[in-house]
Coordinates of C-alpha atoms in Angstrom, one line a residue:
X1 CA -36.2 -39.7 8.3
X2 CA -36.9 -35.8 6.8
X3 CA -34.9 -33.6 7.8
X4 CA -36.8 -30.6 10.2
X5 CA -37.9 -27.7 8.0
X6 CA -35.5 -25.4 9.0
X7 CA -32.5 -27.3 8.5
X8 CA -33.7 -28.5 5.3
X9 CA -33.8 -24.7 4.3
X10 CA -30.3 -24.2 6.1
X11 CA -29.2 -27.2 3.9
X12 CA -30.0 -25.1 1.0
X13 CA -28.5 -22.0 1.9
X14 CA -25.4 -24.0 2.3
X15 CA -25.4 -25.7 -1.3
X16 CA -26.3 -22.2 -2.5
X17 CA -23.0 -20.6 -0.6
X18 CA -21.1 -24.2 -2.5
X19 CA -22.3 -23.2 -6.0
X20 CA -20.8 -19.9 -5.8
X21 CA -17.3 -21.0 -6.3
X22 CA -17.9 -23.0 -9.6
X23 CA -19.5 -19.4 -11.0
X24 CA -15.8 -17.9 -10.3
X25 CA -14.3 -20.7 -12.5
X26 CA -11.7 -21.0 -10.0
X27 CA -10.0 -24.6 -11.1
X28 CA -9.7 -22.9 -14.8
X29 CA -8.3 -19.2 -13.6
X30 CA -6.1 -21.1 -10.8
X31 CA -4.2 -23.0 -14.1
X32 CA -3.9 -19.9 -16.0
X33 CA -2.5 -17.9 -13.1
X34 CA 0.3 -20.1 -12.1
X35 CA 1.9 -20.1 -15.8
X36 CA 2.0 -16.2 -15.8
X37 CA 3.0 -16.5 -12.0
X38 CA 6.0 -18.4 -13.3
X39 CA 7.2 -15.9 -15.6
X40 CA 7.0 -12.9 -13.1
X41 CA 9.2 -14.8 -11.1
X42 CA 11.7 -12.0 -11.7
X43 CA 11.4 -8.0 -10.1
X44 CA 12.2 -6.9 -13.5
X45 CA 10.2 -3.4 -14.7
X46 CA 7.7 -4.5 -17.5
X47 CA 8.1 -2.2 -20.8
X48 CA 11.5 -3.0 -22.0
X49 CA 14.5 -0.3 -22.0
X50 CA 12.4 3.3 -24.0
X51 CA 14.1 5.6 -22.0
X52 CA 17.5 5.6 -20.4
X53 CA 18.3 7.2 -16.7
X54 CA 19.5 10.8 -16.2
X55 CA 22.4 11.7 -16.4
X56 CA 24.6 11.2 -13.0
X57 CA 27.9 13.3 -11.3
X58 CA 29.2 12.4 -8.5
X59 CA 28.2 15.3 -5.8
X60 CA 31.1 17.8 -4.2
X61 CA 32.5 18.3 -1.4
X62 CA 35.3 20.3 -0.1
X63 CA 35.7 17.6 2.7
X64 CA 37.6 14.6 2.6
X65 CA 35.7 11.4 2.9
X66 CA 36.1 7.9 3.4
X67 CA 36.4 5.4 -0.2
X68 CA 32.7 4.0 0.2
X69 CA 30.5 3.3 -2.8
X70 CA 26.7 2.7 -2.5
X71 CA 24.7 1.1 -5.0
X72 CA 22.8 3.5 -6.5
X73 CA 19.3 2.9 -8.0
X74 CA 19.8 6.5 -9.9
X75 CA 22.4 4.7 -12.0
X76 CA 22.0 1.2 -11.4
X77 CA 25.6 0.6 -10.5
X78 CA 28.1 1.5 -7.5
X79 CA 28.9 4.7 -7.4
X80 CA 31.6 7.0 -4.7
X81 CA 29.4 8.0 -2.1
X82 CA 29.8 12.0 -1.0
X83 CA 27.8 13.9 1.4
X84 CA 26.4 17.0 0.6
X85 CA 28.3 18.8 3.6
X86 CA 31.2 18.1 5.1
X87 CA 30.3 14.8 7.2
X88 CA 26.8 15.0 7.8
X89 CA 24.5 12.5 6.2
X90 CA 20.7 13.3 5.6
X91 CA 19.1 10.4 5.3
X92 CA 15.4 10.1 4.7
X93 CA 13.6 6.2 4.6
X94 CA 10.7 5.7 3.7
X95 CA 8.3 3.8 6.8
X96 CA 5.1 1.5 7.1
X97 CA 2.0 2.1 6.3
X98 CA 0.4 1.1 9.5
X99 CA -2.9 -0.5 8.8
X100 CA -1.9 -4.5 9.4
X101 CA 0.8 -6.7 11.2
X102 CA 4.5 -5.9 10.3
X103 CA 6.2 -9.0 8.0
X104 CA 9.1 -10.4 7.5
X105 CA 9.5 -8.0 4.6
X106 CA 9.4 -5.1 6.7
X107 CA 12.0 -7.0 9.0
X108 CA 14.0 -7.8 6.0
X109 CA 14.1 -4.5 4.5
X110 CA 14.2 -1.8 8.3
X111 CA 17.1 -4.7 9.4
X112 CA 19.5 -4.1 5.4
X113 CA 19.0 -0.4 5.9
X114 CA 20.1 -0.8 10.1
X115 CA 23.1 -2.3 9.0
X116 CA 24.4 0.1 6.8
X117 CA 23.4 2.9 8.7
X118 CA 25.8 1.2 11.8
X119 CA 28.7 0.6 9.1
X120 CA 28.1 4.2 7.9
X121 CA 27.8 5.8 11.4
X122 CA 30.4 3.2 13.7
X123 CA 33.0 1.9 10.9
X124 CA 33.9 5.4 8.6
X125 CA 32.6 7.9 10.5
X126 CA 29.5 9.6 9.4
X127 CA 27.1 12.0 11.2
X128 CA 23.9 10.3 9.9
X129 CA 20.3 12.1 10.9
X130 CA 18.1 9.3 10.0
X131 CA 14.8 10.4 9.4
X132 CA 12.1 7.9 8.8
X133 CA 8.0 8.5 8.3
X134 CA 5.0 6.8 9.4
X135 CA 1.9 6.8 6.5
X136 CA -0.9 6.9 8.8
X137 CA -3.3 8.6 6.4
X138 CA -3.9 6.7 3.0
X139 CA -6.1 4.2 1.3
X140 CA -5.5 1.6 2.5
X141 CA -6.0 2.5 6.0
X142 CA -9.3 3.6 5.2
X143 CA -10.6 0.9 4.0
X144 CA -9.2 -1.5 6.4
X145 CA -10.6 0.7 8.9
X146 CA -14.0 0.9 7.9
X147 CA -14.1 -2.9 7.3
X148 CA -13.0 -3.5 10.9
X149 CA -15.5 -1.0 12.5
X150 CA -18.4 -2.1 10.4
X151 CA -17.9 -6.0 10.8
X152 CA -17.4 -5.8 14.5
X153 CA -20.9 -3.8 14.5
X154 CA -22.0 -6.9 12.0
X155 CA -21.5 -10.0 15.2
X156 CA -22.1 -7.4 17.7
X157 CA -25.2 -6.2 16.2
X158 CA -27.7 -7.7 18.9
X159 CA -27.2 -9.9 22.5
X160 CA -27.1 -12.9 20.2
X161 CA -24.3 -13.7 17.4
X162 CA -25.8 -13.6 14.2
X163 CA -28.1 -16.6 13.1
X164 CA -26.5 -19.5 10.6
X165 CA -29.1 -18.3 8.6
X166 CA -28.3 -15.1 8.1
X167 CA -24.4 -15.5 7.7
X168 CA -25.1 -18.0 4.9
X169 CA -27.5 -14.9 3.7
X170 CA -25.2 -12.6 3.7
X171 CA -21.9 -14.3 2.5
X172 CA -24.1 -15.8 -0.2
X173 CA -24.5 -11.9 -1.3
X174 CA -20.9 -10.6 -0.4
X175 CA -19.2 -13.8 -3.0
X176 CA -21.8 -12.5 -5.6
X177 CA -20.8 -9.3 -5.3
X178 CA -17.0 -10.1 -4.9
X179 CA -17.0 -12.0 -7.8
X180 CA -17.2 -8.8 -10.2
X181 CA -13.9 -7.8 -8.5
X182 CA -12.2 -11.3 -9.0
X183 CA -13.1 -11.5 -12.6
X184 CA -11.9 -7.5 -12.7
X185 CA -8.7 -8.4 -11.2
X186 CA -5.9 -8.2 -13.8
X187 CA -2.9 -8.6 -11.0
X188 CA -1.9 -12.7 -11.3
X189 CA -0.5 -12.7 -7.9
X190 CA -3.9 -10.7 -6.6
X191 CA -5.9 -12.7 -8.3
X192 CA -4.7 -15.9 -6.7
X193 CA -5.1 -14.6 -3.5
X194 CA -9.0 -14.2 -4.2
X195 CA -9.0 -17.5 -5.2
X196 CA -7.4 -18.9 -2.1
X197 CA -10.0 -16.7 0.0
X198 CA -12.7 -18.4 -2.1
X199 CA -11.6 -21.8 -1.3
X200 CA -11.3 -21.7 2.3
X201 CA -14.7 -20.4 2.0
X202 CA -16.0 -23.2 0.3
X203 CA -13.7 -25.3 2.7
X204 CA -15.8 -24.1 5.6
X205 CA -19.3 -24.3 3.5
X206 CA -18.9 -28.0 3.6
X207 CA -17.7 -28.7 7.6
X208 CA -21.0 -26.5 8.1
X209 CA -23.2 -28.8 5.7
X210 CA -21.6 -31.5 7.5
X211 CA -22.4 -30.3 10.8
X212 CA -26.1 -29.1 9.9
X213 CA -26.8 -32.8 8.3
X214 CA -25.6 -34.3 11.8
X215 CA -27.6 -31.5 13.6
X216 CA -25.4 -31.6 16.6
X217 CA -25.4 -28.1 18.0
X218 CA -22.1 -27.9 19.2
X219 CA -20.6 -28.9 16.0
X220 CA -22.9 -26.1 13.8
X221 CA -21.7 -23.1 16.0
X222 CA -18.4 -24.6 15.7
X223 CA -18.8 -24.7 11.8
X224 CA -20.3 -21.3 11.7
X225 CA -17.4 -19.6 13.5
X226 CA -15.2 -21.4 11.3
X227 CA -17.2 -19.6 8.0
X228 CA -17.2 -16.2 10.0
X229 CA -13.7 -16.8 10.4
X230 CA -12.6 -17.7 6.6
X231 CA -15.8 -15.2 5.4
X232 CA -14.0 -12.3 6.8
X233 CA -12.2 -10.5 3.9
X234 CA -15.2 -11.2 1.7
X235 CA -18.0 -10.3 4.2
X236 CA -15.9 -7.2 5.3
X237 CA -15.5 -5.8 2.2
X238 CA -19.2 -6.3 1.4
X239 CA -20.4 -4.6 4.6
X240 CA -17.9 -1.5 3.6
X241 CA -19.8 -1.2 -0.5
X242 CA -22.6 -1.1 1.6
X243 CA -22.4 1.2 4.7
X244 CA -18.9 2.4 4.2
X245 CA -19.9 5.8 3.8
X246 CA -21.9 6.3 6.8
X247 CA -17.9 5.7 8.8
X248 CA -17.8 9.4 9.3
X249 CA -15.7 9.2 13.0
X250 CA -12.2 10.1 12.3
X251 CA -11.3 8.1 15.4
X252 CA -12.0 4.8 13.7
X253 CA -8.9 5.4 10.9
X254 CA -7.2 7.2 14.2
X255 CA -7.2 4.4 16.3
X256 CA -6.2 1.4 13.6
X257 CA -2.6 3.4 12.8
X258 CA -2.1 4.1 16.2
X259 CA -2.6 0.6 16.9
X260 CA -0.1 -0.7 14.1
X261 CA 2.4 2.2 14.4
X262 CA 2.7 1.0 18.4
X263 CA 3.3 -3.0 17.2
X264 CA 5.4 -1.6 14.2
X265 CA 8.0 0.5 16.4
X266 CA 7.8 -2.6 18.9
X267 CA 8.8 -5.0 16.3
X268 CA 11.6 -2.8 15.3
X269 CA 13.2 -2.7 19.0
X270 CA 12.6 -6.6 19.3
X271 CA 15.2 -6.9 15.9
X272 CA 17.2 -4.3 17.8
X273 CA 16.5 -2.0 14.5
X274 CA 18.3 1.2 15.9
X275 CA 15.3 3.8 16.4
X276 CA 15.0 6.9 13.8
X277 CA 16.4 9.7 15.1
X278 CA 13.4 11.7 13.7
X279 CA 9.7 10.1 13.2
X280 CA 7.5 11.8 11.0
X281 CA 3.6 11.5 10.6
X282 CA 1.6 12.5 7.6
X283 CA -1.4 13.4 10.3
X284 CA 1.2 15.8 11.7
X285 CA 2.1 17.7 8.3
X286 CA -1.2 18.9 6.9
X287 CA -0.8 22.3 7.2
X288 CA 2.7 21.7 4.9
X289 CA 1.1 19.4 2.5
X290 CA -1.5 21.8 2.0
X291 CA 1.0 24.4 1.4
X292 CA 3.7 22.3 -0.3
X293 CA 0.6 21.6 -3.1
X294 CA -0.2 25.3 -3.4
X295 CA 3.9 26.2 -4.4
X296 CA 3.8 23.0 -7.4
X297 CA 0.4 24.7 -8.8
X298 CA 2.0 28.1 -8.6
X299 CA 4.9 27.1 -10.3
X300 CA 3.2 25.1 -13.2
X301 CA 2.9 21.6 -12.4
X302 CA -0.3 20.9 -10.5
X303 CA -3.6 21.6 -11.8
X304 CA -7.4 21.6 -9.4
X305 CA -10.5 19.2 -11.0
X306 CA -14.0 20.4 -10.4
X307 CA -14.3 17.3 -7.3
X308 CA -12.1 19.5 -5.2
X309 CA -8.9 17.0 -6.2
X310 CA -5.6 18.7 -7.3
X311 CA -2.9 16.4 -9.6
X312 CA 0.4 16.3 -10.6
X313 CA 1.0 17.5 -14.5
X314 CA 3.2 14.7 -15.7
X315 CA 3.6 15.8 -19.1
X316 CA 4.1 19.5 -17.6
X317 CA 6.9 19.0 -16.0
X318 CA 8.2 16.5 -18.2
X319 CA 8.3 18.8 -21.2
X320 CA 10.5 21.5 -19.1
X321 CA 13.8 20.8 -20.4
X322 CA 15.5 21.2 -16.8
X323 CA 13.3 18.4 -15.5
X324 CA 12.7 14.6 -16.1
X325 CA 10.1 12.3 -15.0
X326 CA 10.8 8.8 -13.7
X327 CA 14.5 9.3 -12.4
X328 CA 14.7 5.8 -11.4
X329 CA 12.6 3.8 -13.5
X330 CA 12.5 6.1 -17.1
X331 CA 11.3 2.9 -19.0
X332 CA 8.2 2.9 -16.7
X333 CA 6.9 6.4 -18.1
X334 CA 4.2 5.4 -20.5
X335 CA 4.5 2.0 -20.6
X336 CA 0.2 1.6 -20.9
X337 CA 0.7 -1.9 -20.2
X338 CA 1.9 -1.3 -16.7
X339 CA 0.0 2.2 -16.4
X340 CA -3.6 1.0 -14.8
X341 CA -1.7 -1.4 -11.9
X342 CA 0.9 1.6 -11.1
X343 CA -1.7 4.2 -10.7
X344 CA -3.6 1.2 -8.9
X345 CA -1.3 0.9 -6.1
X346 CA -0.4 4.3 -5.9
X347 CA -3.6 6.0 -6.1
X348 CA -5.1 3.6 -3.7
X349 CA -8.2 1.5 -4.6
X350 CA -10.6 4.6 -3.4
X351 CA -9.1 7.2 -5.7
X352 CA -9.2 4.9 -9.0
X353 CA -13.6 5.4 -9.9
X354 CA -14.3 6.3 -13.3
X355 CA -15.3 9.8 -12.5
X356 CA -11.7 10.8 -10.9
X357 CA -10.1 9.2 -13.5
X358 CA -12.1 11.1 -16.4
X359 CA -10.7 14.6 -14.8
X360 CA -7.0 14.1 -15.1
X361 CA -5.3 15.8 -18.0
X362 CA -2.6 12.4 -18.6
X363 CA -3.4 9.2 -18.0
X364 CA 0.3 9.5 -16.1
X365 CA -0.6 12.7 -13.5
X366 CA -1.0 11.3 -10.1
X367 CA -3.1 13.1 -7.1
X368 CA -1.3 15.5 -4.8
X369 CA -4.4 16.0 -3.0
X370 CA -8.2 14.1 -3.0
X371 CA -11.2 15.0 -2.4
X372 CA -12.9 13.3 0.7
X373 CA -16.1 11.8 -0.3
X374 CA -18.5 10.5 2.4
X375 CA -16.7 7.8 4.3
X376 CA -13.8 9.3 4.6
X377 CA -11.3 11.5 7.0
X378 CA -10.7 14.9 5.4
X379 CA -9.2 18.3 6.2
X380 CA -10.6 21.5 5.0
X381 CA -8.1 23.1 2.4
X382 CA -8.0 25.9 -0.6
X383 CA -9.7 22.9 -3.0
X384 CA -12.5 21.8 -0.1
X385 CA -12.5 19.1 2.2
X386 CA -10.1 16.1 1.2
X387 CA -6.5 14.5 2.3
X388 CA -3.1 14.6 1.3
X389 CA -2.1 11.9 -1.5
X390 CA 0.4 9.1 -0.9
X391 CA 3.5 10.4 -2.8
X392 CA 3.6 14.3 -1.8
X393 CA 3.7 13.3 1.9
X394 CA 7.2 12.2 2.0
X395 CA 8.2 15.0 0.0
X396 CA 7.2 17.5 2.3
X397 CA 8.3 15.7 5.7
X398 CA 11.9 14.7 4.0
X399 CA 12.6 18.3 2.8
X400 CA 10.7 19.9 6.7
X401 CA 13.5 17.7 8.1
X402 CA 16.1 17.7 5.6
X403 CA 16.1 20.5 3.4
X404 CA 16.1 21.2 0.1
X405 CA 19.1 18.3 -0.7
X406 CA 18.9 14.9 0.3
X407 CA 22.3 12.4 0.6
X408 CA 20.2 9.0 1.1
X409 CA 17.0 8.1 0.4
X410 CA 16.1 4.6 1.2
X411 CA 13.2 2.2 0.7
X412 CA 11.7 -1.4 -0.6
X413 CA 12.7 -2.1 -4.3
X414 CA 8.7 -2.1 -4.8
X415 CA 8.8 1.5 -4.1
X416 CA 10.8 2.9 -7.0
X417 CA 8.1 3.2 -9.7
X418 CA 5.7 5.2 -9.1
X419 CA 6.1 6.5 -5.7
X420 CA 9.7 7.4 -5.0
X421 CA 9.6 9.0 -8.7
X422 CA 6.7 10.8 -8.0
X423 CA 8.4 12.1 -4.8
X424 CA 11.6 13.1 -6.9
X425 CA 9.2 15.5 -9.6
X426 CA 7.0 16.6 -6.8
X427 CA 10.3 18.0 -5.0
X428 CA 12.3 19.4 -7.9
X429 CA 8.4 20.5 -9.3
X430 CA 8.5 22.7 -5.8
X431 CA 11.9 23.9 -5.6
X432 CA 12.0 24.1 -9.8
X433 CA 15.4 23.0 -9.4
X434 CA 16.6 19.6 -11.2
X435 CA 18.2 18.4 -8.8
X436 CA 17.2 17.0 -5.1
X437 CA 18.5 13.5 -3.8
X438 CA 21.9 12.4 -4.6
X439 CA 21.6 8.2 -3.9
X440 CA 18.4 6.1 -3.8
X441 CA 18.8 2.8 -2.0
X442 CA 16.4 -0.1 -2.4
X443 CA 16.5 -3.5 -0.6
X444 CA 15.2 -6.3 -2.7
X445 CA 11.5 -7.7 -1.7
X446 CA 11.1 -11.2 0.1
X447 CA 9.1 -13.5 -1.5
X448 CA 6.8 -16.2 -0.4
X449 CA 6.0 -19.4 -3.1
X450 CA 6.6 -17.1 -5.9
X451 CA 5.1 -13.4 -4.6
X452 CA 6.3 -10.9 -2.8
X453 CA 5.2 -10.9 0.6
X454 CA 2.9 -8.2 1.4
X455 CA 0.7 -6.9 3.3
X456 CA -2.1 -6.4 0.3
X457 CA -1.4 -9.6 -0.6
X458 CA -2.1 -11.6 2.3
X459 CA 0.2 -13.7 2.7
X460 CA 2.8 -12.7 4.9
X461 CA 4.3 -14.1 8.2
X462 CA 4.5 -11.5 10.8
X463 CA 7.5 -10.1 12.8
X464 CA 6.0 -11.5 15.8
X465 CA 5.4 -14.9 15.1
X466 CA 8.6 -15.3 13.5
X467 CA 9.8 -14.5 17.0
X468 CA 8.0 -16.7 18.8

């Protein structure tokens, strides 16, 4: 018997969404990725050894203090720990940037740094003031922001749920379109991700060709919300090329860090993670930022682009004799091979377009503040409308709490190049002074069937159903 009209051109909608994986070449890339996912097995710093660390001295202190040595990512090797003054400890750590689920990363990393603080503060005596930020403005809050609001409006767009018909439509158009970034993707573990997105897409393709060929209703809703389900990523970030700019209520980005700093700061007391003694927000420090950016420009090392953007002059303050860039990971500083997925991750996917990237004087200067296109929160400043960039906020909320010297910074191992040695020039670039944090703790990353667990990645288990 024929099949009805309609379902015969549902049917071909459906081998139309099937065909789409064979065009990513997915069993050939999937081959090619786990052999170079084997050898980054390691959280070794591509480049090889071109520049040694900084010279290190052991801090002074008229005080007498306790025989404790801290591994120290400044100089890769235990070193005496010595407050700054007397027996306080400043301590700055860096927090989540709250636009998903906290992991078993984040639980793996807040829990190390708990336990030293308590050995620090209970066993030898310290006066710790642990200070610890929340990134609620960045990126990758953004984006994740937009693609929620804008895919919620997408199944609540009329009294009915979208029509099989269309979501085939439409994720048939969001694969084509994510294909360009796949094949652009030069990240192995990134690029496996996409490809496990892709199959479970295709997975669901066929349950819903199954169901359509059997024509029971039941079974094609079932199907469909299954597809809606496994389209998400994909469709989302369709939806945001498309109508990403027209997000223009600040309350949408508001609302999704509020939401995740609430769970976050839950999770925490759940572990019984001790609480910061002092919680910072970037939305809170604007003003600061704003003014923290003007000081580095006046002093030599930050220079304005016509979009209203102001960056960080690498080679600037590299060339000062007093100053040196990349404290913590020197080898990383111009290491092209590793340049584009550094300034990737901490530029954030909407400040890496061809036309930013054509106004920076190095390949190696990083934003101190961007220029807000359409689409995106902004606050008015000296250089237009724009927000603060990633790095320069914890420099200006560690030294509005701490001062001018930091004892202990702390943070994920993932964390030293670029961002905490971006925060190290931007600090010594305001003060002009060579010298601002003493130790730099990192915890190592937790890993999950070869990657590091993360949030980007997708493929992390959460505090809370670990806890379950």
């Amino acid at each position: 018997m024929q099949a009805p009209a309609h379902l015969s051109f549902m049917l071909n909608r459906v081998h139309q969404l099937l065909a789409i994986k064979f065009l990513f070449g997915i069993a050939v890339v999937g081959r090619s990725s786990a052999r170079t996912l084997s050898s980054m097995a390691s959280e070794s710093i591509p480049g090889g050894a071109k520049r040694a660390q900084k010279q290190w001295s052991v801090p002074t202190n008229s005080s007498p203090t306790p025989q404790l040595y801290l591994y120290n990512s400044l100089t890769r090797r235990k070193d005496l720990f010595v407050p700054n003054n007397g027996n306080t400890v400043k301590w700055y750590i860096c927090g989540p940037t709250v636009y998903d689920s906290s992991h078993m990363g984040h639980a793996r990393a807040y829990l190390s740094m708990d336990i030293l603080r308590r050995v620090m503060t209970s066993y030898f005596g310290y006066d710790v003031q642990y200070v610890m930020n929340i990134t609620d403005i960045d990126d990758k809050i953004i984006k994740r922001a937009r693609q929620r609001h804008l895919l919620t409006k997408y199944l609540d767009s009329s009294k009915e749920a979208p029509s099989v018909e269309k979501i085939i439509k439409d994720i048939v158009a969001a694969l084509e379109a994510f294909r360009k970034k796949f094949e652009s993707e030069t990240d192995p573990d990134k690029k496996k991700m996409y490809e496990s997105m892709i199959s479970r897409v295709d997975g669901s393709a066929q349950l819903l060709e199954k169901a359509l060929r059997g024509n029971d209703k039941t079974s094609i809703e079932n199907a469909k919300g299954s597809l809606l389900n496994e389209a998400r990523d994909v469709l989302s970030d369709w939806l945001d090329s498309q109508f990403g700019s027209n997000v223009n209520d600040h309350s949408v980005f508001d609302n999704l860090a509020k939401t995740y700093e609430s769970e976050f700061l839950s999770d925490m007391a759940r572990l019984n993670v001790l609480p910061a003694d002092i919680v910072t927000r970037v939305s809170e420090y604007v003003p600061e930022i704003i003014a923290y950016v003007e000081k580095i420009i006046s002093n030599g090392y930050g220079y304005t682009t016509s979009d209203g953007s102001v960056y960080f002059d690498t080679k600037a303050f590299e060339s000062n004799p007093k100053h040196f860039y990349a404290k913590l990971v020197p080898e990383a500083y111009g290491d092209t091979e590793s340049l584009e997925k550094n300034m990737r991750e901490g530029e954030g996917e909407l400040s890496m377009t061809a036309d930013k990237l054509q106004q920076k004087r190095n390949p190696s200067d990083f934003a101190l503040w961007k220029s807000s296109k359409q689409g995106e929160p902004f606050w008015e400043s000296p250089w237009g409308k724009g927000r603060p960039g990633w790095h320069i906020e914890c420099s200006v909320m560690s030294t509005a709490i701490c001062g001018p010297k930091l004892d202990i910074h702390a943070g994920g191992f993932d964390l030293k190049f670029p961002h905490h040695d971006n925060e190290i020039a931007q600090v010594e670039a305001y003060y002009d002074d060579p010298h601002w944090v003493n130790y730099f703790i990192h915890c190592g990353t937790l890993r999950i069937a070869g990657m590091k667990m993360s949030k980007s990645l997708k493929n992390f288990i959460t505090i809370r159903e670990a806890l379950k």
